[in-house]
PDB file of C-alpha atoms in Angstrom:
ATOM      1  CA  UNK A 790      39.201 -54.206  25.655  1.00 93.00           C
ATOM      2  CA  UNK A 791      38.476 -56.646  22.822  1.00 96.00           C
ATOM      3  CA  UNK A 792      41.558 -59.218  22.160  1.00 96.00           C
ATOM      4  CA  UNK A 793      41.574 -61.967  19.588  1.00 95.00           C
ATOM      5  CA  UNK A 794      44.276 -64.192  20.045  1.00 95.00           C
ATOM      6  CA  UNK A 795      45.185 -66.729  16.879  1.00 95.00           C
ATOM      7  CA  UNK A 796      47.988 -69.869  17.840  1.00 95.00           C
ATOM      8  CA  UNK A 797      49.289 -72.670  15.337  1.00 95.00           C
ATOM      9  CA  UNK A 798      51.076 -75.775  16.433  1.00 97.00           C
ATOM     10  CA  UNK A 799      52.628 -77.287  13.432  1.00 97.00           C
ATOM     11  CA  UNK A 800      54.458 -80.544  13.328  1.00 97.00           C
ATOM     12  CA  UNK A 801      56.382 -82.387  10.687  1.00 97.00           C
ATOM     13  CA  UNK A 802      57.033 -86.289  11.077  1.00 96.00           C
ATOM     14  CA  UNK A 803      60.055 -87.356   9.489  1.00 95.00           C
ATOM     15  CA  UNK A 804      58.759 -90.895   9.297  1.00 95.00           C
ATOM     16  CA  UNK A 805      55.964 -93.452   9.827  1.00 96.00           C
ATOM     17  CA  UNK A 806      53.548 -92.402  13.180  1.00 96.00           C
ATOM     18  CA  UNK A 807      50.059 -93.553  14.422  1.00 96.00           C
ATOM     19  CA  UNK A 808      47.395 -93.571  17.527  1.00 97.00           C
ATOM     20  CA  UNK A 809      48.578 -89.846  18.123  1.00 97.00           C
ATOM     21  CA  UNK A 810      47.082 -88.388  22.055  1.00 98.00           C
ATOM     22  CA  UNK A 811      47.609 -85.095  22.071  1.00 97.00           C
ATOM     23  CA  UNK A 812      46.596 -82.415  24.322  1.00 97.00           C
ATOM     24  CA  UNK A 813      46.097 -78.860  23.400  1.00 97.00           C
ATOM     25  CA  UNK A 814      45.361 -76.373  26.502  1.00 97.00           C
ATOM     26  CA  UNK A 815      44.598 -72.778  24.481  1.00 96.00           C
ATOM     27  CA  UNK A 816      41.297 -72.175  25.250  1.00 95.00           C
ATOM     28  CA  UNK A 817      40.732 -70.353  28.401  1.00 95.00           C
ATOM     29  CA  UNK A 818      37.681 -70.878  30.739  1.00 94.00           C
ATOM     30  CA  UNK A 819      34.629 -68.723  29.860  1.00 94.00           C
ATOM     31  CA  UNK A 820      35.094 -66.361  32.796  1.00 94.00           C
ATOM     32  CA  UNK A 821      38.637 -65.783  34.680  1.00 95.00           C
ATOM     33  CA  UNK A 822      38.357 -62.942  36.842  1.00 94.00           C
ATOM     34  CA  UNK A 823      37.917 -59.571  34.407  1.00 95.00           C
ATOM     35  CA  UNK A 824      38.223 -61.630  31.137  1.00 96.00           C
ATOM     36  CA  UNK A 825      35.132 -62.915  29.605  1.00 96.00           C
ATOM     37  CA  UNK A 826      35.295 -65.653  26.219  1.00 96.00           C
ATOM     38  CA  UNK A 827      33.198 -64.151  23.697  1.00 96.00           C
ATOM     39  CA  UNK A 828      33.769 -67.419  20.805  1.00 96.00           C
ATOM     40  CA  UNK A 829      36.304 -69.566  20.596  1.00 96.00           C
ATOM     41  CA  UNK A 830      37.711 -72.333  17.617  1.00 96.00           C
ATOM     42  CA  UNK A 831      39.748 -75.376  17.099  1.00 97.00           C
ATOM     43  CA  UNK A 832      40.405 -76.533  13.671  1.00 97.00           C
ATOM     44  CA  UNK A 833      42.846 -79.427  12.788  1.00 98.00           C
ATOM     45  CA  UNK A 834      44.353 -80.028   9.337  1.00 97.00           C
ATOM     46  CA  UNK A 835      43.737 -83.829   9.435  1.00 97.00           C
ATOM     47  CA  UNK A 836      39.756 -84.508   8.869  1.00 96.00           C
ATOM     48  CA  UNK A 837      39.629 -87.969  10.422  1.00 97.00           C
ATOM     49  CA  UNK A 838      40.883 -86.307  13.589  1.00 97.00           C
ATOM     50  CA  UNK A 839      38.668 -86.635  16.605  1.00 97.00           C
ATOM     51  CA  UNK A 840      38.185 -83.569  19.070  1.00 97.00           C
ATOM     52  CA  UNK A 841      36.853 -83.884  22.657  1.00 97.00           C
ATOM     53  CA  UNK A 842      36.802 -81.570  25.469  1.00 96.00           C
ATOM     54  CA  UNK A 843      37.922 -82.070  29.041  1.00 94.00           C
ATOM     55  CA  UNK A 844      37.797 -79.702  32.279  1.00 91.00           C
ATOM     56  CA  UNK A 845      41.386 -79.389  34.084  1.00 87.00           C
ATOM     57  CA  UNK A 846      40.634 -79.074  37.805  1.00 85.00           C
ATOM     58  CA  UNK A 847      40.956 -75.196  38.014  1.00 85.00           C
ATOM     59  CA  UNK A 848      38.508 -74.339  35.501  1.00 84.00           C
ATOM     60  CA  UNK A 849      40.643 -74.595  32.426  1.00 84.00           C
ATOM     61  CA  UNK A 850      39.965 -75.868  28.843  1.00 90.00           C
ATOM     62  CA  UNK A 851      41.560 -79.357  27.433  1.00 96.00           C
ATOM     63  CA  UNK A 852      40.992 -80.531  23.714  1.00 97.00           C
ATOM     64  CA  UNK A 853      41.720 -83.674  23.402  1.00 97.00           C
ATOM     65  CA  UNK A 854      42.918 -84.858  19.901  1.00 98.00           C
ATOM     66  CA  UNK A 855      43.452 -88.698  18.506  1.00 98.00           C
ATOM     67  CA  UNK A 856      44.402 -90.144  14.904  1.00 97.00           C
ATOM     68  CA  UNK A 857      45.025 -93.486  14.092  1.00 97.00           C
ATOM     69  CA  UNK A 858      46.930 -92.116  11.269  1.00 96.00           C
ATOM     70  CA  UNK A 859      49.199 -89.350  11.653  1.00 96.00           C
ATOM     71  CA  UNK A 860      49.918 -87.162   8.360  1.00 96.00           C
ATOM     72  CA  UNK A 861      53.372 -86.611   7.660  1.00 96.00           C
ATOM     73  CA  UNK A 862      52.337 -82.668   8.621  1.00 97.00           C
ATOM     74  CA  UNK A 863      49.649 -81.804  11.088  1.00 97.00           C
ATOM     75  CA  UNK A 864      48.580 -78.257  12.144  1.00 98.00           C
ATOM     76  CA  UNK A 865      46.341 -77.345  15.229  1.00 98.00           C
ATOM     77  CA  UNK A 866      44.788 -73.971  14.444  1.00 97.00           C
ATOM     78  CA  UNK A 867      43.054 -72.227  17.678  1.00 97.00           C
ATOM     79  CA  UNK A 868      41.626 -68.767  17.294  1.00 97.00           C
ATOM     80  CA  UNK A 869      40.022 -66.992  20.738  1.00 96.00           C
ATOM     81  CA  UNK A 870      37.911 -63.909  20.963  1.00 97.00           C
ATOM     82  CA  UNK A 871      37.814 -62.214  24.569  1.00 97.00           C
ATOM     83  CA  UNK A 872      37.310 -59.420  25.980  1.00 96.00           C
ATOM     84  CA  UNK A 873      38.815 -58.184  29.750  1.00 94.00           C
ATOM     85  CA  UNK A 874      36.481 -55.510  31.597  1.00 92.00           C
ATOM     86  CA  UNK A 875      38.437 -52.869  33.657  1.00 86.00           C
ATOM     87  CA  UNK A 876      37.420 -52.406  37.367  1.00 82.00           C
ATOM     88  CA  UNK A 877      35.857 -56.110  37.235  1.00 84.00           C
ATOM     89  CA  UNK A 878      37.874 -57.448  39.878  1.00 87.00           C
ATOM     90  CA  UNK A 879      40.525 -60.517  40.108  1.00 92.00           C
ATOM     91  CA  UNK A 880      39.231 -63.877  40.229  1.00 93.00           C
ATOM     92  CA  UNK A 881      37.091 -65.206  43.180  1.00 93.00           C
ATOM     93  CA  UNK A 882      37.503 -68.985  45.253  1.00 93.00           C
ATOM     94  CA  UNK A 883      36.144 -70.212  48.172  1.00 93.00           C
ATOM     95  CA  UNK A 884      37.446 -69.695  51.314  1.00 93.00           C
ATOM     96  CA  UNK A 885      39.108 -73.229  51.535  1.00 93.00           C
ATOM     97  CA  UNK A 886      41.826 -72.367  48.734  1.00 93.00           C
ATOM     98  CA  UNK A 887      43.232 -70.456  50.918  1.00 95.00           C
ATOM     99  CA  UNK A 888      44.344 -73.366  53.506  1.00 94.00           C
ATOM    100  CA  UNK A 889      43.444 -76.347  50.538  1.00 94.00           C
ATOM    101  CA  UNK A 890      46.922 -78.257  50.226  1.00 95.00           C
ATOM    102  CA  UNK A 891      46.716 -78.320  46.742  1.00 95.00           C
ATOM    103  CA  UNK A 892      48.175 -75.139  46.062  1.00 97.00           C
ATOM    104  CA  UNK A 893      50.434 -75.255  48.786  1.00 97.00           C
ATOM    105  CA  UNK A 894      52.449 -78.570  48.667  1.00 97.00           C
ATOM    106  CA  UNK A 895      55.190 -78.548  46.009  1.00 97.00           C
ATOM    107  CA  UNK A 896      55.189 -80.734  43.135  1.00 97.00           C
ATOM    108  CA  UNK A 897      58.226 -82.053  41.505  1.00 97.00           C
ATOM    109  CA  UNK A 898      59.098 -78.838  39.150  1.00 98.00           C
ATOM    110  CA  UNK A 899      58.673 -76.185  42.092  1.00 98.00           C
ATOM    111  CA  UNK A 900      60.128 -78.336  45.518  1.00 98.00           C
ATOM    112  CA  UNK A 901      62.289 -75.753  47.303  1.00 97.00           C
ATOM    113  CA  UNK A 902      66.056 -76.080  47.733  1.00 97.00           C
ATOM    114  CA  UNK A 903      67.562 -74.670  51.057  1.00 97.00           C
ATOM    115  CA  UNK A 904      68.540 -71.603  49.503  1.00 97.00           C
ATOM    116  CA  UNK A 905      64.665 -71.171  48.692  1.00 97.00           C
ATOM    117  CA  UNK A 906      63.240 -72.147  52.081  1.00 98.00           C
ATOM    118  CA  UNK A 907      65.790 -69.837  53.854  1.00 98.00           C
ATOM    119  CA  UNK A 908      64.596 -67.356  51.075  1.00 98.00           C
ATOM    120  CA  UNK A 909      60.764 -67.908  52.200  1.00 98.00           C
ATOM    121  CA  UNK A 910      61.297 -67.615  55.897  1.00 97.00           C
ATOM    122  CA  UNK A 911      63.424 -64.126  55.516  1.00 98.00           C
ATOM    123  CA  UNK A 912      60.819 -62.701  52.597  1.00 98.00           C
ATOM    124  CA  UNK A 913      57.375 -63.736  54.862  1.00 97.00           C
ATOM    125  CA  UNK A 914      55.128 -61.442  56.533  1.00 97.00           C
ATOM    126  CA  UNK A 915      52.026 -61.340  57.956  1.00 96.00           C
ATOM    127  CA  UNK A 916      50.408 -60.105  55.089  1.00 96.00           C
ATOM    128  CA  UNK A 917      50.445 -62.829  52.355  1.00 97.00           C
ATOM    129  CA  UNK A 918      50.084 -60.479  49.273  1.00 97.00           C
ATOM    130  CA  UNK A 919      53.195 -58.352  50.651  1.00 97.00           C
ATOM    131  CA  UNK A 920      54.906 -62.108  50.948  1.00 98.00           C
ATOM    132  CA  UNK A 921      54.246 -62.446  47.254  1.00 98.00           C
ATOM    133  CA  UNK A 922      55.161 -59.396  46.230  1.00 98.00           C
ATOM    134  CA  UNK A 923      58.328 -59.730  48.071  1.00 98.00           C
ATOM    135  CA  UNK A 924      58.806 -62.838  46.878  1.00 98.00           C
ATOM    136  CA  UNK A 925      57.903 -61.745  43.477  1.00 98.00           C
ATOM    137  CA  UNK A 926      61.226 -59.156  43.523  1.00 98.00           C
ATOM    138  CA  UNK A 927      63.073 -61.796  44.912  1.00 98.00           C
ATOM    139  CA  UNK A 928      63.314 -63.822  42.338  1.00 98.00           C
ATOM    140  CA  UNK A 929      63.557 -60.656  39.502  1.00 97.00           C
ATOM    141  CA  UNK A 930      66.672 -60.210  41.106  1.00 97.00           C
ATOM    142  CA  UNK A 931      67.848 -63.678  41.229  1.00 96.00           C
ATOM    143  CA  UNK A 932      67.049 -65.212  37.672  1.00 96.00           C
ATOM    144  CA  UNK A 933      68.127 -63.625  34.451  1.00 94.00           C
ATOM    145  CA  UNK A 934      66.010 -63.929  31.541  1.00 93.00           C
ATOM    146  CA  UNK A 935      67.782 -66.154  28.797  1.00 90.00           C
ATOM    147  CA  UNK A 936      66.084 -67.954  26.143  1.00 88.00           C
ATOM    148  CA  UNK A 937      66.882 -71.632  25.651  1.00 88.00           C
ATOM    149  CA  UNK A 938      68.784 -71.678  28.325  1.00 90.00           C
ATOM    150  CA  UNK A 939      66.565 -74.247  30.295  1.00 93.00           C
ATOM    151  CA  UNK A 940      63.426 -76.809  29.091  1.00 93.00           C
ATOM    152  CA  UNK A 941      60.434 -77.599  30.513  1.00 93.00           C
ATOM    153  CA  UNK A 942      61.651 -80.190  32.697  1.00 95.00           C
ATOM    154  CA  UNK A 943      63.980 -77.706  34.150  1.00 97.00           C
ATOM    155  CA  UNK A 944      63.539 -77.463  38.067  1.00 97.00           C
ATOM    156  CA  UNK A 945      62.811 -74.438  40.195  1.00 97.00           C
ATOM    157  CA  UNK A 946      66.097 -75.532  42.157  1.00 97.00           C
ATOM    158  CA  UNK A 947      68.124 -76.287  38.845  1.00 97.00           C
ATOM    159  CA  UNK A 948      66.955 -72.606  37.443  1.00 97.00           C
ATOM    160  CA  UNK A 949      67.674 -70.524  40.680  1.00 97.00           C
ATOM    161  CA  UNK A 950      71.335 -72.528  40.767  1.00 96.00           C
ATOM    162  CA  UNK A 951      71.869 -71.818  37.013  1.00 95.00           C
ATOM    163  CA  UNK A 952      71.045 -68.164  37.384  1.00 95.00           C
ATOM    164  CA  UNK A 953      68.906 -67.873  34.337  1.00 94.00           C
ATOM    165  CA  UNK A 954      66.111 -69.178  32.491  1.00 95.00           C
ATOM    166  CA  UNK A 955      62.568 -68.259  30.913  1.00 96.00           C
ATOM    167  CA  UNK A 956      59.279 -66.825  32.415  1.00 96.00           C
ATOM    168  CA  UNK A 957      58.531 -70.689  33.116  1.00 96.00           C
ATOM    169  CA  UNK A 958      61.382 -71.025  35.642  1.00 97.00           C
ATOM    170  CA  UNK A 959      60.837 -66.995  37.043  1.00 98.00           C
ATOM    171  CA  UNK A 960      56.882 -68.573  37.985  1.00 98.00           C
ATOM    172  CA  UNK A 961      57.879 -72.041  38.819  1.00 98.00           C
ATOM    173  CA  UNK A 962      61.107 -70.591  41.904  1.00 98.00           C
ATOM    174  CA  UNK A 963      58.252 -67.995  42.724  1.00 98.00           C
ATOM    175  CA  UNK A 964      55.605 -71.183  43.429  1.00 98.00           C
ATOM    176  CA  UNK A 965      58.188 -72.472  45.253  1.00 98.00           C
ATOM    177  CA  UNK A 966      59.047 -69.479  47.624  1.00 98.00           C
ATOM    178  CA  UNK A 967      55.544 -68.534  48.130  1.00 98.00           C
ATOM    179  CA  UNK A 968      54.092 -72.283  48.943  1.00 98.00           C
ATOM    180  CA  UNK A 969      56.898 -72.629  51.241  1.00 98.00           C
ATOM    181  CA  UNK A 970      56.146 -69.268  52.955  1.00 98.00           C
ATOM    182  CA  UNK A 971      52.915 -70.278  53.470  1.00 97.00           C
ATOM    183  CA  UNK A 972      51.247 -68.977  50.496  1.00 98.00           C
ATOM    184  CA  UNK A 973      49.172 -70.651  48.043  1.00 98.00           C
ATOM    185  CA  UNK A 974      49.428 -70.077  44.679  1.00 98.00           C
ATOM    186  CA  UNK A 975      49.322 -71.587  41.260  1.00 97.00           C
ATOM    187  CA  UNK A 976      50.907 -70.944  37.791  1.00 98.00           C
ATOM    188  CA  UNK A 977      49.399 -68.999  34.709  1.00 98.00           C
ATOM    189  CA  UNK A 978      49.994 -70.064  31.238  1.00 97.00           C
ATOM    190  CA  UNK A 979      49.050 -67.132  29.060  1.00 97.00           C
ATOM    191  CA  UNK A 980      49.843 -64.403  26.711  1.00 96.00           C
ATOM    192  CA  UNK A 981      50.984 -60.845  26.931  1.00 91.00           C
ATOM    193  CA  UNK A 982      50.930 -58.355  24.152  1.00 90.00           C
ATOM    194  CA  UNK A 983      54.332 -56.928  22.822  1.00 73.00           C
ATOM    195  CA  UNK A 984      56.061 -60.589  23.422  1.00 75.00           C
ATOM    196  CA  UNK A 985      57.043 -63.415  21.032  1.00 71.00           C
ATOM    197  CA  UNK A 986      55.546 -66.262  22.633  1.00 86.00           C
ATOM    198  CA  UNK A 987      53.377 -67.806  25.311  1.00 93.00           C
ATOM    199  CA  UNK A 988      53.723 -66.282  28.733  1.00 95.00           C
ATOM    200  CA  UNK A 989      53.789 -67.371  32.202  1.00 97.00           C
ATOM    201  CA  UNK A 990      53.456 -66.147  35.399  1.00 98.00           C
ATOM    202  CA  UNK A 991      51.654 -66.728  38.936  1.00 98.00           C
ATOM    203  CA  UNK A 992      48.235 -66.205  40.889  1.00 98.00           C
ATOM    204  CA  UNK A 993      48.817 -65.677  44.711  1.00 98.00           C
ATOM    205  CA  UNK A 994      45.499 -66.985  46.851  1.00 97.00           C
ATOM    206  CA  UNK A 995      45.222 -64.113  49.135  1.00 97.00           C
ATOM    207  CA  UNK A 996      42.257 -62.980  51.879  1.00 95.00           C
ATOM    208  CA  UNK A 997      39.280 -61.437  49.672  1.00 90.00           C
ATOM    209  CA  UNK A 998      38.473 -57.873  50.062  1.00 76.00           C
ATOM    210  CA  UNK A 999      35.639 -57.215  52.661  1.00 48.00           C
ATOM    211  CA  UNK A1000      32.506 -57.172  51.037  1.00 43.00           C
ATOM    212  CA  UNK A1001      33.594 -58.912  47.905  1.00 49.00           C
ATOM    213  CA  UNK A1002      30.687 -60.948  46.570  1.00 52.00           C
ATOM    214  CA  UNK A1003      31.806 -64.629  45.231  1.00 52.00           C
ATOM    215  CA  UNK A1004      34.426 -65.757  47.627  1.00 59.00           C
ATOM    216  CA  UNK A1005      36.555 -65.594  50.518  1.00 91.00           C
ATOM    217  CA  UNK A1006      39.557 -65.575  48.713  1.00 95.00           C
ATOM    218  CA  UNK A1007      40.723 -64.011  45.096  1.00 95.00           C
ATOM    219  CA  UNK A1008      43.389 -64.868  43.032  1.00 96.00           C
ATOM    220  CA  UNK A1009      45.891 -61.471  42.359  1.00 97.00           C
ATOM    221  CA  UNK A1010      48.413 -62.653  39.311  1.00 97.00           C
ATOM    222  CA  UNK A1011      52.124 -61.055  39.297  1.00 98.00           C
ATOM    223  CA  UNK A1012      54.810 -61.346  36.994  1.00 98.00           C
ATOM    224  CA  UNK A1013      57.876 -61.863  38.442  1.00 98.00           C
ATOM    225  CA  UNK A1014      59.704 -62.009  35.153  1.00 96.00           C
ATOM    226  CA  UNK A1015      58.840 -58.472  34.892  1.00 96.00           C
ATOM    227  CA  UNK A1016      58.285 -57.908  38.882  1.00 97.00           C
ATOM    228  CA  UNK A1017      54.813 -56.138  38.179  1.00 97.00           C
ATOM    229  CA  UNK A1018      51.273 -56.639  38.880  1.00 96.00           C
ATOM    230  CA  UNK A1019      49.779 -58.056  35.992  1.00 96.00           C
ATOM    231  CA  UNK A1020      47.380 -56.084  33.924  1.00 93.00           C
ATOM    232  CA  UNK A1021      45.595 -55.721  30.896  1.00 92.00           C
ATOM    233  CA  UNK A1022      48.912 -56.352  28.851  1.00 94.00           C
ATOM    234  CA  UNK A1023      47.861 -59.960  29.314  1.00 96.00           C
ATOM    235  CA  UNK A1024      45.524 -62.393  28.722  1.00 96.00           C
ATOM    236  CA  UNK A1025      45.073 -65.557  31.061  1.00 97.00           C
ATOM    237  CA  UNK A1026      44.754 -69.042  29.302  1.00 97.00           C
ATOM    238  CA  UNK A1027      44.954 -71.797  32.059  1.00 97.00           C
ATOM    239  CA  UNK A1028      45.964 -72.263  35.476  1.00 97.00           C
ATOM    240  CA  UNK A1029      47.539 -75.302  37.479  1.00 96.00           C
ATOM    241  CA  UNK A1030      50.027 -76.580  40.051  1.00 97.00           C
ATOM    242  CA  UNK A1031      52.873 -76.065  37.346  1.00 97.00           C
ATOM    243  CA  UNK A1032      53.644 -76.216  33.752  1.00 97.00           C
ATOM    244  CA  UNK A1033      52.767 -79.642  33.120  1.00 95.00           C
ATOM    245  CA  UNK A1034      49.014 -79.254  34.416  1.00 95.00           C
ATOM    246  CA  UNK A1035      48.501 -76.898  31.424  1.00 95.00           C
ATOM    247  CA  UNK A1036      51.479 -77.232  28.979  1.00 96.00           C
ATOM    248  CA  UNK A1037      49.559 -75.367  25.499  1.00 96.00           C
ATOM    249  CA  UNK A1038      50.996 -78.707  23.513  1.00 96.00           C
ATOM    250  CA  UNK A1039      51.216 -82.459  24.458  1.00 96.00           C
ATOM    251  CA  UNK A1040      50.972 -85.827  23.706  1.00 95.00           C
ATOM    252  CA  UNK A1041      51.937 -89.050  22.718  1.00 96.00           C
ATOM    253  CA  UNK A1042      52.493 -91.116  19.326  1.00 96.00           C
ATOM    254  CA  UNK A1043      53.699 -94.848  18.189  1.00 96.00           C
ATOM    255  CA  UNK A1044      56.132 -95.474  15.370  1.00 96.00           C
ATOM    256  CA  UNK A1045      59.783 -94.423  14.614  1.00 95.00           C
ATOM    257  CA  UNK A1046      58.950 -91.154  13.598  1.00 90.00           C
ATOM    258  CA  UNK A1047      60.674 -87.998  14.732  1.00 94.00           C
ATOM    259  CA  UNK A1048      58.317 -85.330  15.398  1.00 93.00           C
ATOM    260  CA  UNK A1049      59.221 -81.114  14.528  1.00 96.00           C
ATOM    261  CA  UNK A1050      57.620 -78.446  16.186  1.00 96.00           C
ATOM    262  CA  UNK A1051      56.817 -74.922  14.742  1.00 95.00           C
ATOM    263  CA  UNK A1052      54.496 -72.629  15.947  1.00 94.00           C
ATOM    264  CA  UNK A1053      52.977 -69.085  15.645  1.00 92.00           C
ATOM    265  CA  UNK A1054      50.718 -66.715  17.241  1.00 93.00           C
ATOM    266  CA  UNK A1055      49.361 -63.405  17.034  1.00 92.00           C
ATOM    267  CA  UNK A1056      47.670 -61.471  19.625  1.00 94.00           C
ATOM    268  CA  UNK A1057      45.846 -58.351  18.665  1.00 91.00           C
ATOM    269  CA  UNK A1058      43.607 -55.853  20.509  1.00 93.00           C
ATOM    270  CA  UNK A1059      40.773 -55.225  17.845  1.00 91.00           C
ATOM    271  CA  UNK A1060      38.326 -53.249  20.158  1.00 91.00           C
ATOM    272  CA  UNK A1061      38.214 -50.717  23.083  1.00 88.00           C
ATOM    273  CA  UNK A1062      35.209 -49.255  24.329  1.00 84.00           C
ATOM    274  CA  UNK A1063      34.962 -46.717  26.885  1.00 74.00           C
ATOM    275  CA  UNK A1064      32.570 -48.175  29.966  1.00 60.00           C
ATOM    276  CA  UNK A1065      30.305 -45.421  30.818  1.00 52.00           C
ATOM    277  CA  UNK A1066      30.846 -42.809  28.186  1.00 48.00           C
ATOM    278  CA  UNK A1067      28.745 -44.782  25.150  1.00 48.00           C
ATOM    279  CA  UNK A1068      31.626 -44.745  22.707  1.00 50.00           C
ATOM    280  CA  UNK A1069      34.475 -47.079  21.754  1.00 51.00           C
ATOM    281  CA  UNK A1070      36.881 -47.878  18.791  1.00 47.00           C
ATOM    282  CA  UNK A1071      37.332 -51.041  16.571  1.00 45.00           C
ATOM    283  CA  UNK A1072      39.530 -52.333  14.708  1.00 43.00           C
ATOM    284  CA  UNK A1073      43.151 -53.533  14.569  1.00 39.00           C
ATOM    285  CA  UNK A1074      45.360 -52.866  17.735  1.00 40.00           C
ATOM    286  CA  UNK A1075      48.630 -53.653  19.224  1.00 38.00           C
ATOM    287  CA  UNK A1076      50.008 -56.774  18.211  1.00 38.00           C
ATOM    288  CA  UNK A1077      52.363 -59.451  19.014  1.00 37.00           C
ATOM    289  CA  UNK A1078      53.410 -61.691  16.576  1.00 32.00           C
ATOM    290  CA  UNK A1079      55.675 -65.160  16.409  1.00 31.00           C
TER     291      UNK A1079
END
């Protein structure tokens, strides 16, 4: 399958702003697992603007924009073209993520509360990817989904006490239970067809397959605001400790300026084609649009 996925990030200053760092993450790496980057672009409204690249630690994309001057309105424009392979297999790491503390030591936005280390302990097998998918259900169960009702400095522990929250807070108390039941895994900024915005979700770092080629571990993503596997529904962007590591907008600016947010995306499926039979379709497929 063939998916082209189109994002703006507009903002409106009400007032004077300069020496603008921002950070756009929407780019995923060229190869994540089954997904493949076929072209990708960047285009921002402001012409003196000054692009540069960056690799995040797990493989992900960073552009890094900077203006001296910042237009009262400034759009970021990204447009991806990608393509996911059935039967390709999850992502591949090296035997060391699997006992690396990286993806096991909490970080400020997924530290456990009691409630989730008791959680951990009771939900933990011997099998880590039955862990995760326990884990996974676990917190279905426990957080509704309610839009707006939390921000992105909202805590795993502030979510699960609140009840409610966003597919940010179902993958950040998930981090949390997992890491502290001995599990390593990492969170998924993304997209999913059929849904109004950016996604999110989790990768578990589980035991690779015997005779898997690549790795001693792989990466197996669930969505535990849905409490499913993932699958081609969705489309990986980044991957880090937590939102912050690979937050889709970010930055800083100088001056008394307020700064507005808008933004808009559209993900389509434009081509299928049918591995092994020589024939496949084009054209414009299911969309989701902002």
């Amino acid at each position: 399958m063939t998916y082209r996925v189109r994002q703006r990030f507009g903002y409106t200053y009400d007032g004077p702003a300069w020496q603008l760092a921002h950070r756009l993450v929407v780019v995923p790496p060229r190869r994540h697992g089954d997904q493949t980057v076929c072209a990708y672009h960047l285009a921002v409204s402001d012409p003196t603007a000054t692009v540069t690249w960056e690799r995040t630690v797990d493989g992900s994309q960073a552009a890094l924009v900077r203006l001296d001057t910042v237009p009262r309105r400034l759009d970021f424009d990204a447009t991806v073209v990608l393509t996911r392979t059935a039967g390709a297999g999850p992502p591949t790491l090296p035997a060391s993520a699997l006992t690396g503390r990286r993806l096991l030591t909490p970080t400020p936005l997924t530290a456990p509360d009691a409630t989730m280390i008791a959680a951990a302990r009771a939900l933990a097998v011997p099998d880590p990817l039955e862990t995760a998918l326990r884990c996974c259900a676990w917190v279905h169960r426990r957080i509704g989904y309610a839009g707006g009702s939390t921000d992105v400095t909202t805590t795993a522990a502030q979510a699960l006490a609140g009840g409610r929250g966003v597919c940010q807070d179902h993958a950040h108390v998930m981090l949390a239970l997992c890491r502290a039941a001995g599990v390593p895994a990492r969170y998924v900024s993304g997209h999913m067809i059929g849904e109004s915005a950016s996604h999110a979700w989790v990768e578990v770092i589980v035991p690779a397959a015997t005779g898997t080629i690549g790795g001693g571990a792989c990466a197996v993503a669930l969505d535990p605001c849905h409490d499913r596997l993932v699958d081609r529904r969705y489309v990986t962007v980044a991957t880090g400790r937590d939102y912050t590591e690979v937050a889709p907008t970010s930055g800083s600016y100088r001056g008394p300026g307020r700064g507005t947010l808008t933004t808009r995306q559209r993900v389509d499926v434009i081509g299928v084609d049918l591995v092994g039979t020589g024939t496949g379709t084009a054209g414009p497929g299911p969309a989701a649009m902002v």
